[in-house]
PDB file of C-alpha atoms and ligand atoms in Angstrom:
ATOM      1  CA  MET K   2     203.656  37.456 192.982  1.00 75.00           C
ATOM      2  CA  GLN K   3     204.466  33.673 193.446  1.00 94.00           C
ATOM      3  CA  LEU K   4     202.026  32.466 190.532  1.00 98.00           C
ATOM      4  CA  THR K   5     203.040  34.286 187.957  1.00 97.00           C
ATOM      5  CA  GLY K   6     202.887  32.792 184.231  1.00 97.00           C
ATOM      6  CA  LYS K   7     200.394  30.258 185.915  1.00 98.00           C
ATOM      7  CA  VAL K   8     196.737  29.541 184.671  1.00 98.00           C
ATOM      8  CA  ALA K   9     194.658  28.455 187.001  1.00 99.00           C
ATOM      9  CA  LEU K  10     190.809  27.410 186.825  1.00 99.00           C
ATOM     10  CA  VAL K  11     188.792  27.113 190.288  1.00 99.00           C
ATOM     11  CA  THR K  12     185.318  25.409 189.632  1.00 98.00           C
ATOM     12  CA  GLY K  13     181.918  27.197 191.194  1.00 98.00           C
ATOM     13  CA  SER K  14     184.187  30.300 192.066  1.00 98.00           C
ATOM     14  CA  THR K  15     180.954  32.960 191.404  1.00 97.00           C
ATOM     15  CA  SER K  16     180.573  33.177 195.366  1.00 94.00           C
ATOM     16  CA  GLY K  17     181.826  31.273 198.503  1.00 95.00           C
ATOM     17  CA  ILE K  18     184.834  29.561 198.946  1.00 97.00           C
ATOM     18  CA  GLY K  19     185.832  29.308 195.326  1.00 98.00           C
ATOM     19  CA  LEU K  20     185.474  33.382 194.568  1.00 98.00           C
ATOM     20  CA  GLY K  21     187.936  33.604 197.698  1.00 97.00           C
ATOM     21  CA  ILE K  22     190.659  31.050 196.447  1.00 98.00           C
ATOM     22  CA  ALA K  23     190.525  32.589 192.977  1.00 98.00           C
ATOM     23  CA  GLN K  24     191.200  36.484 194.361  1.00 98.00           C
ATOM     24  CA  GLN K  25     193.881  35.135 196.308  1.00 98.00           C
ATOM     25  CA  LEU K  26     194.890  32.851 193.262  1.00 98.00           C
ATOM     26  CA  ALA K  27     194.804  36.175 190.846  1.00 98.00           C
ATOM     27  CA  GLN K  28     196.403  38.167 193.934  1.00 98.00           C
ATOM     28  CA  GLN K  29     199.558  35.876 193.590  1.00 98.00           C
ATOM     29  CA  GLY K  30     199.869  37.258 189.255  1.00 98.00           C
ATOM     30  CA  ALA K  31     197.978  33.845 188.552  1.00 98.00           C
ATOM     31  CA  THR K  32     195.639  33.911 185.571  1.00 98.00           C
ATOM     32  CA  VAL K  33     192.547  32.386 186.490  1.00 98.00           C
ATOM     33  CA  ILE K  34     189.416  31.293 185.064  1.00 98.00           C
ATOM     34  CA  LEU K  35     185.993  31.506 186.916  1.00 98.00           C
ATOM     35  CA  ASN K  36     183.372  29.298 186.711  1.00 98.00           C
ATOM     36  CA  GLY K  37     179.888  28.684 187.823  1.00 98.00           C
ATOM     37  CA  PHE K  38     176.447  30.016 188.162  1.00 98.00           C
ATOM     38  CA  GLY K  39     176.333  33.137 190.812  1.00 96.00           C
ATOM     39  CA  ASP K  40     177.023  36.797 189.667  1.00 97.00           C
ATOM     40  CA  VAL K  41     179.904  36.459 186.868  1.00 98.00           C
ATOM     41  CA  GLU K  42     180.227  40.038 186.699  1.00 97.00           C
ATOM     42  CA  GLN K  43     180.563  40.794 190.284  1.00 97.00           C
ATOM     43  CA  ALA K  44     183.330  37.418 190.395  1.00 98.00           C
ATOM     44  CA  LYS K  45     185.222  38.990 187.188  1.00 98.00           C
ATOM     45  CA  ALA K  46     184.593  42.341 189.112  1.00 98.00           C
ATOM     46  CA  LEU K  47     187.005  41.346 191.974  1.00 98.00           C
ATOM     47  CA  ILE K  48     189.476  39.318 190.018  1.00 98.00           C
ATOM     48  CA  ALA K  49     190.435  42.516 187.668  1.00 98.00           C
ATOM     49  CA  ALA K  50     190.805  44.784 190.669  1.00 98.00           C
ATOM     50  CA  THR K  51     193.903  42.138 191.411  1.00 97.00           C
ATOM     51  CA  GLY K  52     195.469  43.703 188.596  1.00 97.00           C
ATOM     52  CA  ALA K  53     195.526  39.965 187.504  1.00 97.00           C
ATOM     53  CA  GLU K  54     194.551  38.666 183.582  1.00 96.00           C
ATOM     54  CA  GLY K  55     190.848  36.750 184.384  1.00 97.00           C
ATOM     55  CA  ASP K  56     188.183  35.293 182.642  1.00 98.00           C
ATOM     56  CA  TYR K  57     185.543  32.785 182.954  1.00 98.00           C
ATOM     57  CA  HIS K  58     183.765  29.694 181.045  1.00 98.00           C
ATOM     58  CA  ALA K  59     180.153  28.361 182.129  1.00 98.00           C
ATOM     59  CA  ALA K  60     180.519  24.464 181.858  1.00 98.00           C
ATOM     60  CA  ASP K  61     178.231  23.014 183.804  1.00 98.00           C
ATOM     61  CA  MET K  62     179.956  20.970 186.243  1.00 98.00           C
ATOM     62  CA  SER K  63     177.330  18.068 186.093  1.00 98.00           C
ATOM     63  CA  ASP K  64     177.758  17.633 182.347  1.00 98.00           C
ATOM     64  CA  PRO K  65     180.897  15.666 181.092  1.00 98.00           C
ATOM     65  CA  GLN K  66     181.164  16.700 177.755  1.00 98.00           C
ATOM     66  CA  GLN K  67     180.945  20.527 179.025  1.00 98.00           C
ATOM     67  CA  ILE K  68     184.162  20.059 181.430  1.00 98.00           C
ATOM     68  CA  ALA K  69     186.083  18.179 178.679  1.00 98.00           C
ATOM     69  CA  THR K  70     185.031  21.045 176.082  1.00 98.00           C
ATOM     70  CA  MET K  71     186.183  23.371 179.091  1.00 99.00           C
ATOM     71  CA  ILE K  72     189.506  22.585 179.933  1.00 98.00           C
ATOM     72  CA  ALA K  73     190.461  22.331 176.053  1.00 98.00           C
ATOM     73  CA  TRP K  74     189.548  26.139 175.675  1.00 98.00           C
ATOM     74  CA  ILE K  75     191.294  26.789 178.511  1.00 98.00           C
ATOM     75  CA  GLU K  76     194.720  24.860 176.823  1.00 98.00           C
ATOM     76  CA  GLU K  77     194.220  26.793 173.691  1.00 98.00           C
ATOM     77  CA  LYS K  78     193.352  30.048 174.583  1.00 98.00           C
ATOM     78  CA  TYR K  79     195.980  30.020 177.920  1.00 98.00           C
ATOM     79  CA  GLY K  80     198.326  27.691 176.303  1.00 98.00           C
ATOM     80  CA  ALA K  81     198.768  25.647 179.488  1.00 98.00           C
ATOM     81  CA  LEU K  82     196.206  24.891 183.084  1.00 98.00           C
ATOM     82  CA  ASP K  83     198.908  24.617 185.879  1.00 98.00           C
ATOM     83  CA  ILE K  84     196.516  25.120 188.534  1.00 99.00           C
ATOM     84  CA  LEU K  85     193.446  22.730 189.099  1.00 99.00           C
ATOM     85  CA  VAL K  86     190.864  23.520 192.017  1.00 99.00           C
ATOM     86  CA  ASN K  87     187.908  21.514 192.193  1.00 99.00           C
ATOM     87  CA  ASN K  88     185.388  23.240 194.198  1.00 98.00           C
ATOM     88  CA  ALA K  89     181.912  23.601 192.868  1.00 98.00           C
ATOM     89  CA  GLY K  90     179.312  21.482 195.094  1.00 98.00           C
ATOM     90  CA  ILE K  91     175.769  21.559 196.004  1.00 96.00           C
ATOM     91  CA  GLN K  92     174.015  19.945 199.459  1.00 95.00           C
ATOM     92  CA  TYR K  93     170.543  18.863 199.753  1.00 95.00           C
ATOM     93  CA  THR K  94     169.973  16.967 202.957  1.00 95.00           C
ATOM     94  CA  ALA K  95     166.785  14.478 204.057  1.00 96.00           C
ATOM     95  CA  PRO K  96     166.819  11.269 205.564  1.00 98.00           C
ATOM     96  CA  VAL K  97     167.963   8.143 203.209  1.00 98.00           C
ATOM     97  CA  GLU K  98     164.464   7.021 202.782  1.00 98.00           C
ATOM     98  CA  GLN K  99     163.600  10.251 202.105  1.00 98.00           C
ATOM     99  CA  PHE K 100     166.150  11.559 199.663  1.00 98.00           C
ATOM    100  CA  PRO K 101     165.208  12.114 196.514  1.00 98.00           C
ATOM    101  CA  VAL K 102     167.245  10.380 193.668  1.00 98.00           C
ATOM    102  CA  GLU K 103     167.652  13.144 191.231  1.00 98.00           C
ATOM    103  CA  ARG K 104     169.214  14.807 194.203  1.00 98.00           C
ATOM    104  CA  TRP K 105     171.252  11.821 194.517  1.00 98.00           C
ATOM    105  CA  ASP K 106     172.650  11.848 190.949  1.00 98.00           C
ATOM    106  CA  ALA K 107     172.638  15.748 190.984  1.00 98.00           C
ATOM    107  CA  ILE K 108     175.569  15.901 194.127  1.00 99.00           C
ATOM    108  CA  ILE K 109     177.152  12.917 193.267  1.00 99.00           C
ATOM    109  CA  ALA K 110     178.154  14.087 189.816  1.00 99.00           C
ATOM    110  CA  ILE K 111     178.574  17.808 190.722  1.00 98.00           C
ATOM    111  CA  ASN K 112     180.390  16.939 194.057  1.00 98.00           C
ATOM    112  CA  LEU K 113     182.659  13.995 193.001  1.00 99.00           C
ATOM    113  CA  SER K 114     182.534  12.464 189.342  1.00 99.00           C
ATOM    114  CA  SER K 115     183.242  16.045 188.009  1.00 99.00           C
ATOM    115  CA  VAL K 116     186.271  15.819 189.963  1.00 99.00           C
ATOM    116  CA  PHE K 117     187.667  12.625 187.945  1.00 99.00           C
ATOM    117  CA  HIS K 118     185.964  14.589 184.686  1.00 99.00           C
ATOM    118  CA  THR K 119     188.086  17.737 185.332  1.00 99.00           C
ATOM    119  CA  SER K 120     190.960  16.034 186.517  1.00 99.00           C
ATOM    120  CA  ARG K 121     191.085  12.908 183.569  1.00 98.00           C
ATOM    121  CA  ALA K 122     191.261  16.225 180.841  1.00 98.00           C
ATOM    122  CA  ALA K 123     193.632  18.483 182.842  1.00 98.00           C
ATOM    123  CA  LEU K 124     196.171  15.932 183.572  1.00 99.00           C
ATOM    124  CA  PRO K 125     197.911  15.091 180.337  1.00 98.00           C
ATOM    125  CA  GLY K 126     199.179  18.845 179.796  1.00 98.00           C
ATOM    126  CA  MET K 127     199.888  19.128 183.253  1.00 98.00           C
ATOM    127  CA  GLN K 128     202.031  15.580 182.504  1.00 98.00           C
ATOM    128  CA  ALA K 129     203.719  17.024 179.369  1.00 98.00           C
ATOM    129  CA  ARG K 130     204.646  20.167 180.453  1.00 98.00           C
ATOM    130  CA  GLY K 131     206.066  18.907 183.842  1.00 98.00           C
ATOM    131  CA  TRP K 132     204.071  20.774 186.769  1.00 98.00           C
ATOM    132  CA  GLY K 133     200.716  21.155 188.320  1.00 98.00           C
ATOM    133  CA  ARG K 134     198.722  21.476 191.405  1.00 98.00           C
ATOM    134  CA  ILE K 135     195.403  19.458 191.799  1.00 99.00           C
ATOM    135  CA  ILE K 136     193.169  20.880 194.702  1.00 99.00           C
ATOM    136  CA  ASN K 137     190.048  19.664 195.830  1.00 99.00           C
ATOM    137  CA  ILE K 138     187.524  21.400 198.340  1.00 98.00           C
ATOM    138  CA  ALA K 139     186.758  18.083 200.159  1.00 98.00           C
ATOM    139  CA  SER K 140     184.831  18.804 203.224  1.00 98.00           C
ATOM    140  CA  VAL K 141     185.124  17.354 206.902  1.00 98.00           C
ATOM    141  CA  HIS K 142     182.608  15.074 205.337  1.00 98.00           C
ATOM    142  CA  GLY K 143     184.877  13.275 203.563  1.00 98.00           C
ATOM    143  CA  LEU K 144     186.573  12.456 206.879  1.00 98.00           C
ATOM    144  CA  VAL K 145     183.660  12.055 209.354  1.00 98.00           C
ATOM    145  CA  ALA K 146     179.890  11.791 208.685  1.00 98.00           C
ATOM    146  CA  SER K 147     176.668  13.590 209.537  1.00 97.00           C
ATOM    147  CA  LYS K 148     172.853  12.442 209.474  1.00 97.00           C
ATOM    148  CA  GLU K 149     170.764  13.618 206.374  1.00 97.00           C
ATOM    149  CA  LYS K 150     173.935  13.765 204.093  1.00 98.00           C
ATOM    150  CA  SER K 151     174.349  10.432 202.778  1.00 98.00           C
ATOM    151  CA  ALA K 152     174.642  12.041 198.970  1.00 98.00           C
ATOM    152  CA  TYR K 153     177.177  15.221 200.058  1.00 98.00           C
ATOM    153  CA  VAL K 154     178.716  12.858 202.688  1.00 98.00           C
ATOM    154  CA  ALA K 155     179.074   9.714 200.324  1.00 99.00           C
ATOM    155  CA  ALA K 156     180.388  12.373 197.451  1.00 99.00           C
ATOM    156  CA  LYS K 157     183.470  14.001 199.268  1.00 99.00           C
ATOM    157  CA  HIS K 158     184.446  10.721 200.924  1.00 99.00           C
ATOM    158  CA  GLY K 159     184.895   9.842 197.490  1.00 99.00           C
ATOM    159  CA  VAL K 160     186.627  12.673 196.225  1.00 99.00           C
ATOM    160  CA  VAL K 161     189.086  12.242 199.620  1.00 99.00           C
ATOM    161  CA  GLY K 162     189.603   8.783 197.866  1.00 99.00           C
ATOM    162  CA  LEU K 163     190.143  10.163 194.480  1.00 99.00           C
ATOM    163  CA  THR K 164     192.437  12.693 195.783  1.00 99.00           C
ATOM    164  CA  LYS K 165     194.977   9.571 196.855  1.00 99.00           C
ATOM    165  CA  VAL K 166     194.682   7.883 193.555  1.00 99.00           C
ATOM    166  CA  ILE K 167     195.703  11.201 191.203  1.00 99.00           C
ATOM    167  CA  ALA K 168     198.630  12.121 194.078  1.00 99.00           C
ATOM    168  CA  LEU K 169     200.118   8.437 193.637  1.00 99.00           C
ATOM    169  CA  GLU K 170     199.630   8.321 189.883  1.00 98.00           C
ATOM    170  CA  ASN K 171     202.041  11.371 189.673  1.00 98.00           C
ATOM    171  CA  ALA K 172     204.394  10.757 192.688  1.00 98.00           C
ATOM    172  CA  GLN K 173     206.859  10.635 191.305  1.00 98.00           C
ATOM    173  CA  SER K 174     206.837  14.390 189.282  1.00 98.00           C
ATOM    174  CA  PRO K 175     205.966  17.500 190.294  1.00 98.00           C
ATOM    175  CA  ILE K 176     202.610  17.610 189.997  1.00 98.00           C
ATOM    176  CA  THR K 177     200.994  16.738 192.967  1.00 98.00           C
ATOM    177  CA  CYS K 178     196.771  16.569 194.236  1.00 99.00           C
ATOM    178  CA  ASN K 179     195.842  16.992 197.841  1.00 99.00           C
ATOM    179  CA  ALA K 180     192.237  17.896 199.580  1.00 99.00           C
ATOM    180  CA  ILE K 181     191.260  20.496 201.536  1.00 99.00           C
ATOM    181  CA  CYS K 182     188.359  19.619 204.394  1.00 98.00           C
ATOM    182  CA  PRO K 183     186.759  22.602 205.443  1.00 98.00           C
ATOM    183  CA  GLY K 184     184.355  22.927 208.362  1.00 98.00           C
ATOM    184  CA  TRP K 185     181.277  25.553 208.748  1.00 97.00           C
ATOM    185  CA  VAL K 186     181.946  28.174 206.099  1.00 97.00           C
ATOM    186  CA  LEU K 187     179.488  31.056 206.127  1.00 95.00           C
ATOM    187  CA  THR K 188     178.584  30.857 202.376  1.00 92.00           C
ATOM    188  CA  PRO K 189     175.315  30.653 200.416  1.00 88.00           C
ATOM    189  CA  LEU K 190     175.333  27.105 200.444  1.00 85.00           C
ATOM    190  CA  VAL K 191     175.619  26.957 204.469  1.00 91.00           C
ATOM    191  CA  GLN K 192     173.028  29.857 205.032  1.00 92.00           C
ATOM    192  CA  GLN K 193     170.519  27.774 203.229  1.00 90.00           C
ATOM    193  CA  GLN K 194     171.034  25.193 205.676  1.00 88.00           C
ATOM    194  CA  ILE K 195     170.563  27.883 208.358  1.00 93.00           C
ATOM    195  CA  ASP K 196     167.867  29.562 206.819  1.00 93.00           C
ATOM    196  CA  LYS K 197     166.103  25.630 206.969  1.00 90.00           C
ATOM    197  CA  ARG K 198     166.171  26.284 210.526  1.00 91.00           C
ATOM    198  CA  ILE K 199     164.986  29.661 210.784  1.00 94.00           C
ATOM    199  CA  ALA K 200     161.774  28.508 208.853  1.00 93.00           C
ATOM    200  CA  ALA K 201     161.363  25.817 211.462  1.00 91.00           C
ATOM    201  CA  GLY K 202     160.896  28.625 214.016  1.00 93.00           C
ATOM    202  CA  GLU K 203     164.884  29.620 215.278  1.00 92.00           C
ATOM    203  CA  ASP K 204     166.058  32.743 215.720  1.00 94.00           C
ATOM    204  CA  PRO K 205     168.802  34.065 212.931  1.00 92.00           C
ATOM    205  CA  GLU K 206     171.337  34.447 215.487  1.00 92.00           C
ATOM    206  CA  ALA K 207     170.478  31.419 217.464  1.00 93.00           C
ATOM    207  CA  ALA K 208     169.987  29.303 214.231  1.00 93.00           C
ATOM    208  CA  ARG K 209     174.243  30.463 213.575  1.00 92.00           C
ATOM    209  CA  LEU K 210     175.285  29.862 217.037  1.00 91.00           C
ATOM    210  CA  ALA K 211     173.265  26.048 217.104  1.00 91.00           C
ATOM    211  CA  LEU K 212     174.456  25.307 213.877  1.00 90.00           C
ATOM    212  CA  LEU K 213     178.556  26.252 215.023  1.00 93.00           C
ATOM    213  CA  SER K 214     178.358  24.831 218.538  1.00 92.00           C
ATOM    214  CA  GLU K 215     177.037  21.479 217.674  1.00 91.00           C
ATOM    215  CA  LYS K 216     180.131  20.689 215.466  1.00 95.00           C
ATOM    216  CA  GLN K 217     182.413  23.160 215.406  1.00 96.00           C
ATOM    217  CA  PRO K 218     184.625  24.144 218.507  1.00 96.00           C
ATOM    218  CA  ALA K 219     185.956  27.577 217.747  1.00 96.00           C
ATOM    219  CA  GLN K 220     182.670  28.687 217.953  1.00 95.00           C
ATOM    220  CA  ALA K 221     183.098  30.785 214.789  1.00 95.00           C
ATOM    221  CA  PHE K 222     182.990  30.000 210.877  1.00 96.00           C
ATOM    222  CA  VAL K 223     186.638  29.516 209.080  1.00 97.00           C
ATOM    223  CA  THR K 224     186.780  31.709 206.290  1.00 97.00           C
ATOM    224  CA  PRO K 225     187.473  31.559 202.406  1.00 97.00           C
ATOM    225  CA  GLU K 226     190.176  33.765 202.771  1.00 96.00           C
ATOM    226  CA  GLN K 227     191.822  31.423 204.458  1.00 97.00           C
ATOM    227  CA  LEU K 228     190.998  28.483 202.617  1.00 98.00           C
ATOM    228  CA  GLY K 229     193.100  30.754 200.282  1.00 98.00           C
ATOM    229  CA  ALA K 230     196.411  30.538 202.220  1.00 98.00           C
ATOM    230  CA  LEU K 231     196.606  27.159 202.086  1.00 98.00           C
ATOM    231  CA  VAL K 232     195.868  26.554 198.375  1.00 98.00           C
ATOM    232  CA  LEU K 233     198.488  29.137 197.849  1.00 98.00           C
ATOM    233  CA  PHE K 234     201.212  27.381 200.334  1.00 98.00           C
ATOM    234  CA  LEU K 235     199.868  23.965 198.620  1.00 98.00           C
ATOM    235  CA  CYS K 236     200.521  25.816 195.467  1.00 98.00           C
ATOM    236  CA  SER K 237     203.910  26.663 197.195  1.00 97.00           C
ATOM    237  CA  GLU K 238     207.489  25.251 196.509  1.00 97.00           C
ATOM    238  CA  GLY K 239     207.063  24.313 200.544  1.00 97.00           C
ATOM    239  CA  GLY K 240     204.302  22.040 199.956  1.00 98.00           C
ATOM    240  CA  ALA K 241     205.711  20.225 196.661  1.00 98.00           C
ATOM    241  CA  GLN K 242     205.683  17.016 198.397  1.00 98.00           C
ATOM    242  CA  VAL K 243     202.568  17.174 200.107  1.00 98.00           C
ATOM    243  CA  ARG K 244     200.818  14.285 198.200  1.00 98.00           C
ATOM    244  CA  GLY K 245     197.622  12.775 199.300  1.00 98.00           C
ATOM    245  CA  ALA K 246     196.622  14.928 201.949  1.00 98.00           C
ATOM    246  CA  ALA K 247     193.382  15.251 203.364  1.00 98.00           C
ATOM    247  CA  TRP K 248     193.896  18.776 205.634  1.00 98.00           C
ATOM    248  CA  ASN K 249     191.049  19.868 207.433  1.00 98.00           C
ATOM    249  CA  MET K 250     190.612  23.119 208.085  1.00 98.00           C
ATOM    250  CA  ASP K 251     187.400  23.325 210.878  1.00 98.00           C
ATOM    251  CA  GLY K 252     188.206  24.956 213.618  1.00 98.00           C
ATOM    252  CA  GLY K 253     188.531  21.611 215.616  1.00 98.00           C
ATOM    253  CA  TRP K 254     185.285  19.715 214.246  1.00 98.00           C
ATOM    254  CA  LEU K 255     187.891  17.230 213.547  1.00 98.00           C
ATOM    255  CA  ALA K 256     189.817  17.087 216.648  1.00 98.00           C
ATOM    256  CA  GLN K 257     186.825  15.660 218.418  1.00 96.00           C
TER     257      GLN K 257
HETATM  258  P1  NAD E 330     177.978  28.011 197.024  1.00 77.51           P
HETATM  259  O1  NAD E 330     177.155  27.401 197.334  1.00 77.51           O
HETATM  260  O2  NAD E 330     178.966  29.881 197.391  1.00 77.51           O
HETATM  261  O3  NAD E 330     179.401  27.977 195.489  1.00 77.51           O
HETATM  262  C1  NAD E 330     178.974  26.900 195.063  1.00 77.51           C
HETATM  263  C2  NAD E 330     179.716  27.189 193.628  1.00 77.51           C
HETATM  264  O4  NAD E 330     179.614  26.037 192.761  1.00 77.51           O
HETATM  265  C3  NAD E 330     178.893  28.148 193.178  1.00 77.51           C
HETATM  266  O5  NAD E 330     179.460  29.026 192.304  1.00 77.51           O
HETATM  267  C4  NAD E 330     177.864  27.651 191.688  1.00 77.51           C
HETATM  268  O6  NAD E 330     177.281  28.169 191.426  1.00 77.51           O
HETATM  269  C5  NAD E 330     178.695  26.630 191.607  1.00 77.51           C
HETATM  270  N1  NAD E 330     177.731  25.501 191.106  1.00 77.51           N
HETATM  271  C6  NAD E 330     176.977  25.002 191.406  1.00 77.51           C
HETATM  272  N2  NAD E 330     176.512  24.159 190.817  1.00 77.51           N
HETATM  273  C7  NAD E 330     177.171  23.506 189.546  1.00 77.51           C
HETATM  274  C8  NAD E 330     177.541  23.327 188.543  1.00 77.51           C
HETATM  275  N3  NAD E 330     177.022  21.995 188.161  1.00 77.51           N
HETATM  276  N4  NAD E 330     178.223  23.987 187.414  1.00 77.51           N
HETATM  277  C9  NAD E 330     179.065  24.613 187.677  1.00 77.51           C
HETATM  278  N5  NAD E 330     179.118  25.151 189.021  1.00 77.51           N
HETATM  279  C10 NAD E 330     178.214  25.298 189.919  1.00 77.51           C
HETATM  280  O7  NAD E 330     179.340  27.300 198.361  1.00 77.51           O
HETATM  281  P2  NAD E 330     180.531  27.172 199.033  1.00 77.51           P
HETATM  282  O8  NAD E 330     180.222  27.199 200.193  1.00 77.51           O
HETATM  283  O9  NAD E 330     181.879  28.465 199.022  1.00 77.51           O
HETATM  284  O10 NAD E 330     180.984  25.441 198.585  1.00 77.51           O
HETATM  285  C11 NAD E 330     182.110  25.644 197.728  1.00 77.51           C
HETATM  286  C12 NAD E 330     182.921  24.255 198.027  1.00 77.51           C
HETATM  287  O11 NAD E 330     182.984  23.844 199.498  1.00 77.51           O
HETATM  288  C13 NAD E 330     181.512  23.282 197.744  1.00 77.51           C
HETATM  289  O12 NAD E 330     182.315  21.590 196.923  1.00 77.51           O
HETATM  290  C14 NAD E 330     181.369  22.607 199.419  1.00 77.51           C
HETATM  291  O13 NAD E 330     180.961  21.025 199.501  1.00 77.51           O
HETATM  292  C15 NAD E 330     182.434  22.807 199.911  1.00 77.51           C
HETATM  293  N6  NAD E 330     182.604  23.147 201.340  1.00 77.51           N
HETATM  294  C16 NAD E 330     181.927  23.969 201.526  1.00 77.51           C
HETATM  295  C17 NAD E 330     181.787  24.253 203.260  1.00 77.51           C
HETATM  296  C18 NAD E 330     180.871  25.112 203.870  1.00 77.51           C
HETATM  297  O14 NAD E 330     180.765  25.421 205.251  1.00 77.51           O
HETATM  298  N7  NAD E 330     180.552  26.667 202.815  1.00 77.51           N
HETATM  299  C19 NAD E 330     182.281  23.348 204.133  1.00 77.51           C
HETATM  300  C20 NAD E 330     183.354  22.031 203.583  1.00 77.51           C
HETATM  301  C21 NAD E 330     183.016  22.039 202.048  1.00 77.51           C
END
């Protein structure tokens, strides 16, 4: 039980990657605060099944005030926030000239600005207590681009840059900040892109394979469990000098 006594917040953890990471942190004994708009009761039950303490806060990650309130609530109720996993994210695809302005604003707010707001609120407590881990779930799209994903690619590149700044500002302390850059993971966010292909006439299995074979040489999805294992490593003493990394776990996507 590597993380007994630690308090972790995983934003956007009611489904997909965030929920997988939350479960692994809980399995290592951390108290885990869930957040997000999915099935809260189911997510809480999965944390309870590990035997760890779990809680939930409904902060909207597009709202800086709600983010500040959530971090203050965690520190007040649990005495600390030791591990911050910035995972909440949304996607929208369209060419730049057709990209709705309100979708651009929402993606920048949720996928990028929220990482600044959570970190800004959590760092003083980590610095006062002398330990912390900030782990940002970026994407391969933090390092390379794909067409029709202007807001997402811009936000994720921003997350990788912000990660490096936070890592440098805390480099002489036991507080690290790193980004994880997944390739395709089969979650509701990606299913929505497969569904778009199915709606355009592709057969469901062909749509899944086409999505994978365009980018991911493994032709298999990365799993939330595999990403959770990397989060645990970054939280461990073995990860203590990994600082400012953008660590891809992508089935070979970036090796091409
Ligand atoms: P998902 O849709 O399953 O989960 C997203 C989570 O964010 C959900 O819990 C949702 O309720 C929450 N969320 C959305 N808007 C929110 C808001 N305003 N406030 C609070 N919570 C909000 O998606 P996922 O695939 O698990 O994505 C998780 C992260 O991983 C995202 O940042 C995404 O960009 C990144 N990512 C995903 C993939 C992939 O292939 N699925 C690849 C690379 C990176």
